[in-house]
Backbone as ProteinMPNN parsed JSONL, in Angstrom:
{"seq_chain_A": "KLVEYCRYIVDSWVVMPGLIGCVLTGLFYSIFTSLGFFKFAWVTFKWIISFCAGFWGTFFWLPVGDRCIEWLTPMGLDWPLRFVRSCILPEELWASLVQVTIIFAMALISIYRPLTWKMYDDPIVPPTS", "coords_chain_A": {"N_chain_A": [[15.98, -6.047, -20.192], [15.712, -3.278, -20.337], [13.032, -2.803, -19.672], [13.02, -3.613, -16.997], [14.748, -1.672, -15.947], [13.209, 0.64, -16.405], [11.028, 0.068, -14.744], [12.311, 0.17, -12.273], [13.046, 2.874, -12.161], [10.481, 4.1, -12.186], [9.422, 3.011, -9.816], [11.269, 4.092, -8.005], [10.99, 6.898, -8.269], [8.28, 7.5, -8.353], [6.436, 5.608, -7.145], [7.549, 4.948, -4.541], [7.926, 7.59, -3.328], [5.18, 8.282, -3.328], [4.155, 6.342, -1.603], [5.488, 7.065, 0.746], [4.268, 9.539, 1.152], [1.616, 8.676, 1.668], [2.029, 7.276, 4.07], [2.949, 9.349, 5.706], [0.694, 11.103, 5.755], [-1.083, 9.358, 6.943], [0.154, 8.99, 9.45], [-0.072, 11.618, 10.404], [-2.912, 11.918, 10.559], [-3.425, 9.904, 12.433], [-1.944, 10.521, 14.752], [-2.248, 13.299, 15.368], [-4.968, 13.875, 15.33], [-8.346, 13.031, 16.322], [-8.77, 10.611, 15.188], [-7.149, 8.354, 15.519], [-5.261, 5.215, 15.31], [-6.587, 2.845, 14.631], [-9.344, 3.203, 14.852], [-11.232, 3.758, 12.887], [-12.425, 2.238, 9.909], [-11.409, 3.091, 7.424], [-8.974, 4.3, 8.043], [-7.585, 2.157, 9.125], [-7.543, 0.484, 6.858], [-5.908, 2.065, 5.248], [-3.488, 1.902, 6.685], [-2.938, -0.868, 6.545], [-2.694, -1.349, 3.753], [-0.601, 0.436, 3.185], [1.476, -0.648, 4.747], [1.731, -3.222, 3.604], [2.334, -2.538, 0.917], [4.712, -1.149, 1.326], [6.385, -3.144, 2.483], [6.326, -5.397, 0.598], [6.858, -4.017, -1.758], [9.418, -2.91, -1.301], [10.756, -5.291, -0.903], [10.764, -6.462, -3.476], [11.775, -4.373, -4.904], [14.373, -4.158, -4.216], [17.119, -6.473, -4.754], [16.542, -8.657, -3.159], [14.061, -10.039, -3.228], [14.095, -11.398, -5.73], [16.263, -13.078, -5.296], [15.258, -14.659, -3.231], [13.2, -15.993, -4.606], [14.744, -17.461, -6.442], [16.065, -19.124, -4.616], [13.95, -20.603, -3.507], [12.86, -21.932, -5.707], [13.991, -24.564, -6.485], [12.782, -26.166, -4.535], [10.138, -26.004, -5.133], [8.575, -24.083, -3.964], [8.246, -21.518, -4.755], [6.021, -20.267, -5.887], [4.15, -18.635, -4.294], [5.617, -16.24, -3.904], [6.121, -15.51, -6.528], [3.525, -14.948, -7.356], [2.868, -12.713, -5.724], [4.842, -10.993, -6.628], [3.997, -10.693, -9.262], [1.758, -9.151, -8.862], [2.818, -6.834, -7.838], [4.754, -6.011, -9.652], [3.364, -5.709, -12.33], [2.784, -7.695, -15.179], [0.746, -8.547, -16.632], [-2.644, -7.935, -17.693], [-4.687, -8.269, -15.691], [-3.279, -8.1, -13.255], [-2.306, -5.522, -13.431], [-4.721, -4.097, -13.356], [-5.62, -4.722, -10.767], [-3.605, -3.512, -9.241], [-3.858, -0.785, -10.027], [-6.455, -0.292, -9.121], [-6.144, -0.544, -6.319], [-4.299, 1.522, -5.837], [-5.831, 3.714, -6.693], [-7.938, 3.562, -4.835], [-6.522, 4.112, -2.479], [-5.724, 6.736, -3.019], [-8.23, 8.021, -3.152], [-9.12, 7.603, -0.521], [-7.179, 9.016, 0.857], [-7.633, 11.63, -0.007], [-10.464, 12.18, -0.036], [-11.539, 11.707, 2.67], [-13.758, 10.402, 5.257], [-16.458, 12.651, 6.008], [-17.328, 13.245, 8.571], [-15.854, 13.302, 11.756], [-16.627, 12.289, 14.074], [-16.82, 10.183, 16.942], [-18.067, 6.827, 17.048], [-19.384, 6.042, 19.362], [-20.149, 8.382, 20.535], [-22.746, 10.397, 21.855], [-25.529, 11.263, 19.84], [-26.29, 14.472, 19.163], [-29.13, 16.39, 18.799], [-29.635, 18.912, 16.31], [-29.864, 22.339, 17.231], [-32.289, 24.928, 16.918]], "CA_chain_A": [[16.685, -5.204, -19.235], [15.2, -1.912, -20.395], [11.782, -2.773, -18.924], [13.38, -3.649, -15.577], [15.287, -0.357, -15.601], [12.077, 1.575, -16.342], [10.29, -0.239, -13.513], [13.094, 0.663, -11.144], [12.923, 4.337, -12.167], [9.115, 4.441, -11.774], [9.316, 2.701, -8.386], [12.115, 5.001, -7.225], [10.603, 8.3, -8.351], [6.828, 7.699, -8.294], [5.763, 4.738, -6.182], [8.069, 5.108, -3.177], [7.497, 8.877, -2.761], [3.746, 8.216, -3.055], [3.98, 5.55, -0.389], [5.937, 7.896, 1.868], [3.2, 10.514, 1.363], [0.492, 7.99, 2.329], [2.41, 6.987, 5.457], [2.994, 10.618, 6.452], [-0.663, 11.568, 6.035], [-1.65, 8.425, 7.925], [0.712, 9.346, 10.761], [-0.681, 12.869, 10.825], [-4.286, 11.63, 10.979], [-3.473, 9.024, 13.603], [-1.32, 11.123, 15.941], [-2.678, 14.662, 15.682], [-6.414, 14.028, 15.305], [-9.056, 12.05, 17.143], [-9.025, 9.414, 14.388], [-6.406, 7.212, 16.034], [-4.66, 4.325, 14.329], [-7.465, 1.759, 14.208], [-10.733, 3.466, 15.236], [-12.079, 3.794, 11.705], [-12.022, 1.242, 8.914], [-10.625, 3.677, 6.346], [-7.607, 4.517, 8.524], [-7.001, 0.818, 9.22], [-7.267, 0.083, 5.476], [-4.747, 2.838, 4.8], [-2.292, 1.344, 7.319], [-2.661, -2.215, 6.026], [-2.194, -1.225, 2.381], [0.715, 1.094, 3.226], [2.456, -1.61, 5.264], [1.946, -4.269, 2.596], [3.025, -1.949, -0.223], [6.092, -0.863, 1.734], [7.146, -4.385, 2.664], [6.496, -6.151, -0.645], [7.495, -3.16, -2.748], [10.85, -2.873, -1.007], [11.256, -6.66, -1.08], [11.029, -6.692, -4.891], [12.518, -3.225, -5.429], [15.751, -4.595, -3.999], [17.31, -7.814, -5.32], [16.231, -9.696, -2.164], [12.925, -10.833, -3.681], [14.511, -12.304, -6.796], [17.123, -14.108, -4.678], [14.368, -15.59, -2.513], [12.545, -16.832, -5.612], [15.762, -18.416, -6.917], [16.343, -20.082, -3.542], [12.778, -21.45, -3.296], [12.465, -22.632, -6.927], [14.261, -26.011, -6.48], [11.872, -26.852, -3.612], [8.779, -25.843, -5.628], [7.86, -23.178, -3.058], [8.401, -20.154, -5.255], [4.784, -19.737, -6.468], [3.54, -17.474, -3.612], [6.393, -15.024, -4.175], [5.895, -15.146, -7.93], [2.196, -14.337, -7.423], [2.964, -11.363, -5.145], [5.666, -10.211, -7.552], [3.19, -10.35, -10.44], [0.837, -8.069, -8.487], [3.588, -5.614, -7.585], [5.361, -5.653, -10.936], [2.419, -6.367, -13.229], [3.108, -7.944, -16.576], [-0.505, -8.947, -17.262], [-3.705, -6.945, -17.528], [-5.404, -8.425, -14.419], [-2.434, -7.587, -12.169], [-2.287, -4.064, -13.572], [-6.01, -3.588, -12.891], [-5.631, -4.829, -9.297], [-2.709, -2.488, -8.711], [-4.452, 0.531, -10.255], [-7.604, -0.188, -8.224], [-5.646, -0.3, -4.962], [-3.715, 2.864, -5.806], [-6.954, 4.655, -6.786], [-8.626, 3.533, -3.538], [-5.67, 4.828, -1.518], [-5.807, 8.171, -3.322], [-9.548, 8.498, -2.73], [-9.164, 7.623, 0.944], [-6.3, 10.09, 1.329], [-8.168, 12.937, -0.36], [-11.858, 12.299, 0.356], [-11.799, 10.94, 3.893], [-15.126, 10.656, 5.724], [-16.689, 14.049, 6.363], [-17.493, 13.389, 10.014], [-14.779, 12.687, 12.534], [-17.214, 11.922, 15.357], [-16.675, 8.793, 17.383], [-19.33, 6.116, 16.923], [-20.069, 5.934, 20.645], [-20.57, 9.698, 21.007], [-24.206, 10.579, 21.706], [-25.938, 12.152, 18.774], [-26.973, 15.645, 19.714], [-29.946, 16.984, 17.743], [-29.305, 20.327, 16.072], [-30.753, 23.325, 17.834], [-32.686, 25.965, 15.952]], "C_chain_A": [[16.133, -3.777, -19.199], [13.907, -1.78, -19.596], [12.074, -2.787, -17.421], [13.946, -2.313, -15.114], [14.168, 0.676, -15.476], [11.243, 1.337, -15.091], [11.006, 0.321, -12.297], [12.973, 2.188, -11.036], [11.535, 4.757, -11.686], [8.929, 4.162, -10.279], [10.087, 3.7, -7.537], [11.568, 6.418, -7.173], [9.107, 8.56, -8.287], [6.226, 6.906, -7.138], [6.255, 4.973, -4.757], [7.765, 6.483, -2.585], [6.002, 8.915, -2.464], [3.446, 7.432, -1.794], [4.403, 6.341, 0.847], [4.877, 8.959, 2.182], [1.998, 9.897, 2.065], [0.804, 7.713, 3.787], [2.427, 8.273, 6.281], [1.599, 11.163, 6.741], [-1.358, 10.651, 7.034], [-1.141, 8.704, 9.322], [0.092, 10.631, 11.288], [-2.099, 12.637, 11.337], [-4.316, 10.87, 12.3], [-2.952, 9.689, 14.869], [-1.994, 12.434, 16.343], [-4.187, 14.891, 15.615], [-7.045, 12.956, 16.191], [-9.302, 10.74, 16.394], [-8.318, 8.178, 14.929], [-5.864, 6.334, 14.914], [-5.654, 3.291, 13.798], [-8.932, 1.975, 14.577], [-11.685, 3.38, 14.052], [-11.523, 2.854, 10.649], [-11.141, 1.851, 7.825], [-9.191, 3.957, 6.768], [-6.885, 3.173, 8.633], [-6.639, 0.303, 7.831], [-6.021, 0.776, 4.955], [-3.453, 2.281, 5.394], [-1.935, -0.031, 6.762], [-2.076, -2.139, 4.62], [-0.811, -0.577, 2.37], [1.791, 0.131, 3.718], [2.766, -2.676, 4.213], [2.713, -3.723, 1.39], [4.483, -1.648, 0.118], [6.936, -2.113, 1.853], [7.41, -5.08, 1.337], [7.161, -5.314, -1.721], [8.996, -3.077, -2.542], [11.488, -4.234, -1.239], [11.6, -6.93, -2.546], [11.717, -5.517, -5.569], [14.015, -3.511, -5.306], [15.909, -5.996, -4.584], [16.956, -8.954, -4.361], [15.11, -10.61, -2.644], [13.312, -11.839, -4.751], [15.428, -13.405, -6.255], [16.295, -15.127, -3.918], [13.67, -16.529, -3.486], [13.524, -17.877, -6.141], [16.037, -19.501, -5.878], [15.191, -21.066, -3.356], [12.382, -22.284, -4.518], [12.793, -24.129, -6.892], [13.325, -26.805, -5.564], [10.417, -26.759, -4.062], [7.936, -24.91, -4.77], [7.923, -21.723, -3.51], [7.106, -19.519, -5.735], [4.154, -18.603, -5.665], [4.288, -16.166, -3.886], [6.232, -14.569, -5.617], [4.53, -14.474, -8.102], [2.247, -12.9, -6.893], [3.767, -10.46, -6.071], [4.866, -9.799, -8.785], [2.177, -9.253, -10.125], [1.581, -6.754, -8.29], [4.245, -5.097, -8.864], [4.514, -6.284, -12.038], [2.942, -6.495, -14.652], [1.859, -8.362, -17.343], [-1.573, -7.926, -16.918], [-4.378, -7.05, -16.168], [-4.583, -7.868, -13.265], [-2.352, -6.068, -12.224], [-3.581, -3.452, -13.063], [-6.118, -3.643, -11.371], [-4.789, -3.708, -8.695], [-3.299, -1.084, -8.877], [-5.649, 0.746, -9.335], [-7.165, 0.13, -6.796], [-5.064, 1.109, -4.853], [-4.818, 3.93, -5.857], [-7.722, 4.713, -5.464], [-7.818, 4.287, -2.488], [-5.736, 6.335, -1.759], [-7.149, 8.74, -2.877], [-9.646, 8.601, -1.215], [-8.322, 8.772, 1.484], [-6.899, 11.469, 1.082], [-9.571, 13.145, 0.199], [-12.154, 11.411, 1.558], [-13.234, 11.219, 4.346], [-15.29, 12.075, 6.253], [-16.856, 14.254, 7.86], [-16.361, 12.679, 10.738], [-15.291, 12.279, 13.907], [-16.942, 10.459, 15.669], [-18.038, 8.119, 17.304], [-20.087, 6.04, 18.236], [-20.438, 7.292, 21.24], [-22.101, 9.812, 20.857], [-24.496, 11.563, 20.578], [-26.759, 13.285, 19.357], [-27.802, 16.248, 18.596], [-29.584, 18.454, 17.56], [-30.338, 21.232, 16.722], [-31.074, 24.404, 16.834], [-32.593, 27.317, 16.59]], "O_chain_A": [[16.096, -3.149, -18.141], [13.695, -0.774, -18.92], [11.442, -2.055, -16.66], [13.654, -1.868, -14.004], [14.172, 1.491, -14.553], [10.799, 2.288, -14.448], [10.377, 0.88, -11.398], [12.815, 2.723, -9.939], [11.417, 5.67, -10.868], [8.349, 4.976, -9.56], [9.619, 4.111, -6.475], [11.669, 7.078, -6.139], [8.69, 9.713, -8.178], [5.58, 7.475, -6.258], [5.443, 5.177, -3.855], [7.372, 6.55, -1.421], [5.586, 9.507, -1.468], [2.58, 7.814, -1.007], [3.735, 6.283, 1.88], [4.619, 9.248, 3.35], [1.418, 10.515, 2.957], [-0.054, 7.893, 4.652], [1.971, 8.285, 7.425], [1.339, 11.635, 7.848], [-2.132, 11.113, 7.873], [-1.909, 8.661, 10.283], [-0.235, 10.73, 12.471], [-2.453, 13.102, 12.421], [-5.131, 11.159, 13.176], [-3.476, 9.439, 15.954], [-2.278, 12.654, 17.521], [-4.637, 16.016, 15.829], [-6.357, 12.091, 16.734], [-9.975, 9.851, 16.916], [-8.838, 7.069, 14.809], [-5.987, 6.658, 13.733], [-5.572, 2.902, 12.633], [-9.696, 1.01, 14.612], [-12.833, 2.967, 14.213], [-10.31, 2.695, 10.513], [-10.216, 1.193, 7.348], [-8.279, 3.865, 5.946], [-5.712, 3.065, 8.275], [-5.558, -0.252, 7.637], [-5.182, 0.158, 4.301], [-2.438, 2.194, 4.703], [-0.762, -0.325, 6.534], [-1.075, -2.793, 4.327], [0.062, -1.007, 1.616], [2.893, 0.097, 3.17], [3.93, -2.992, 3.966], [3.637, -4.37, 0.897], [5.378, -1.865, -0.699], [8.072, -2.148, 1.38], [8.561, -5.33, 0.979], [7.944, -5.835, -2.516], [9.763, -3.165, -3.501], [12.621, -4.325, -1.712], [12.619, -7.558, -2.833], [12.195, -5.649, -6.695], [14.808, -3.152, -6.176], [14.906, -6.643, -4.883], [17.069, -10.119, -4.741], [15.197, -11.827, -2.486], [12.907, -13.0, -4.692], [15.365, -14.544, -6.718], [16.59, -16.322, -3.951], [13.56, -17.726, -3.224], [13.171, -19.049, -6.273], [16.222, -20.666, -6.229], [15.426, -22.242, -3.077], [11.637, -23.253, -4.376], [11.922, -24.923, -7.249], [13.1, -27.993, -5.795], [9.545, -27.369, -3.444], [6.707, -24.946, -4.843], [7.678, -20.81, -2.722], [7.09, -18.312, -5.975], [3.651, -17.662, -6.278], [3.672, -15.117, -4.076], [6.209, -13.37, -5.892], [4.389, -13.544, -8.895], [1.734, -11.981, -7.53], [3.414, -9.298, -6.274], [5.032, -8.691, -9.296], [1.778, -8.505, -11.017], [1.033, -5.682, -8.546], [4.281, -3.893, -9.116], [4.912, -7.294, -12.619], [3.463, -5.547, -15.241], [1.901, -8.517, -18.563], [-1.428, -7.151, -15.973], [-4.625, -6.023, -15.536], [-5.139, -7.223, -12.376], [-2.332, -5.404, -11.188], [-3.558, -2.408, -12.412], [-6.646, -2.719, -10.752], [-5.213, -3.039, -7.752], [-3.239, -0.28, -7.947], [-5.841, 1.847, -8.821], [-7.759, 0.987, -6.141], [-5.317, 1.808, -3.872], [-4.745, 4.932, -5.146], [-8.112, 5.794, -5.022], [-8.389, 5.028, -1.689], [-5.797, 7.117, -0.81], [-7.202, 9.821, -2.29], [-10.191, 9.57, -0.686], [-8.705, 9.426, 2.454], [-6.694, 12.383, 1.881], [-9.843, 14.163, 0.834], [-12.939, 10.467, 1.461], [-13.858, 12.168, 3.872], [-14.379, 12.63, 6.868], [-16.556, 15.333, 8.369], [-15.966, 11.576, 10.36], [-14.506, 11.962, 14.8], [-16.849, 9.618, 14.775], [-19.062, 8.78, 17.478], [-21.317, 5.978, 18.231], [-20.987, 7.35, 22.341], [-22.668, 9.375, 19.855], [-23.793, 12.558, 20.399], [-27.801, 13.062, 19.972], [-27.258, 16.59, 17.546], [-29.268, 19.153, 18.523], [-31.529, 20.924, 16.754], [-30.242, 24.76, 16.0], [-32.884, 28.325, 15.946]]}, "name": "protein", "num_of_chains": 1, "seq": "KLVEYCRYIVDSWVVMPGLIGCVLTGLFYSIFTSLGFFKFAWVTFKWIISFCAGFWGTFFWLPVGDRCIEWLTPMGLDWPLRFVRSCILPEELWASLVQVTIIFAMALISIYRPLTWKMYDDPIVPPTS"}
């Protein structure tokens, strides 16, 4: 029970605010700049990861995920949810490494976005001396 309580505290005070920050920066980039929502792969990656983290994180942050697993267990269909749950609430080293890698990639994308914001179909203008 103590581990579950600690997970809940970390999710409530670290993970969810971080996810909200990623969504807000993604909205800012997409609405107020020429980047758009899906023009560049890094923005699309940011939206996909943010959506998945928000959906699955909330699904298992609330008791809904555990109830779904209990409901699907008698039918033998609980394994996909157990796999996703193991990636979101890692109890093994491989799941922790996957989660840390994704979080690190999101942080790098949020901080060190591509240096050029030019559109790919814009003509390249040679620099003038």
